[in-house]
C-alpha angles and dihedrals in degrees: 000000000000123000129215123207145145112251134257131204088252082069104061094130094064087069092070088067094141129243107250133201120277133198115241100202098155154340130258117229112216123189132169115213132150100297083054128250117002129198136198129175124231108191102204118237115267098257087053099053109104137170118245121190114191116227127268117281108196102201133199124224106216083047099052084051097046094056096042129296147309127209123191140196120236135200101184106316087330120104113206095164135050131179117193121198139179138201107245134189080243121089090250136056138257116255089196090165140030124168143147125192111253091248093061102037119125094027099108088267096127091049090047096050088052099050089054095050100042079060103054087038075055092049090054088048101259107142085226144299141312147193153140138250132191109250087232092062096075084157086071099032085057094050095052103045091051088050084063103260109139122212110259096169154353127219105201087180108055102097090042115139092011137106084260097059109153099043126099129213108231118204115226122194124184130178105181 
């Protein structure tokens, strides 16, 4: 049975879950046009699908809490799953972190990380959640938009002038 929770300073631990591989199968293409914001999905051919793994946060506890929460997801003392969050001047708050350790993936611990944590963003007046995915990472786009987060923007600049030139960054709100 897994546990959700937000996170105490008496689980700073939980914050070293470490980053894990993901596939990179596709893009998604984002528009705006009249009807508002458009997606269509490219699945990559199979000699162009990689793994990416993001870089190691290291976290600290007294300043995730200070910024905003964490919840995590337990199974016994163990966390595989961690969800960081941050205030912001928007009406909705910051998703900064999602991840899920690779044995657990695929389970519905993502979704429920989020639903617990869109409640308690409700609870200190934010009107829901936000954050952003690479449009690369169709994996996580996916995941986002079938949790119910709808596309509000797209940043085509924001990997100018980087080793990861080409890719966009897509904003994704949800409210529940």
């Amino acid at each position: 049975m897994i546990e959700i929770r937000l996170l105490t300073e008496e689980d700073e631990q939980a914050l070293a879950l470490p980053n894990e591989a993901f596939s990179l199968f596709g893009r998604l293409q984002v528009r705006y046009d009249e009807t508002g914001w458009q997606a269509k999905e490219e699945r990559f051919a199979p000699e162009d699908v990689s793994q990416q793994t993001f870089p190691e946060e290291h976290y600290v506890m007294a300043d995730v809490l200070k910024q905003g929460f964490a919840v995590g997801a337990f199974d016994g003392e163990s966390c595989v799953g961690l969800g960081i969050f941050t205030d912001d001047w928007l009406k909705y708050m910051y998703l900064a972190d999602l991840k899920v350790a690779g044995a657990y993936r695929g389970q519905g611990i993502a979704e429920q990380l989020l639903h617990f944590a869109l409640k308690a963003a409700q609870e200190k007046g934010y009107a829901g959640l936000w954050t952003i995915g690479q449009d690369n990472n169709l994996g996580a786009c996916r995941f986002y938009l079938k949790t119910g987060f709808v596309i509000g923007g797209l940043n085509t600049r924001s990997y100018t002038h980087t080793q990861q030139e080409g890719k966009a960054d897509v904003y994704f709100y949800w409210e529940g």
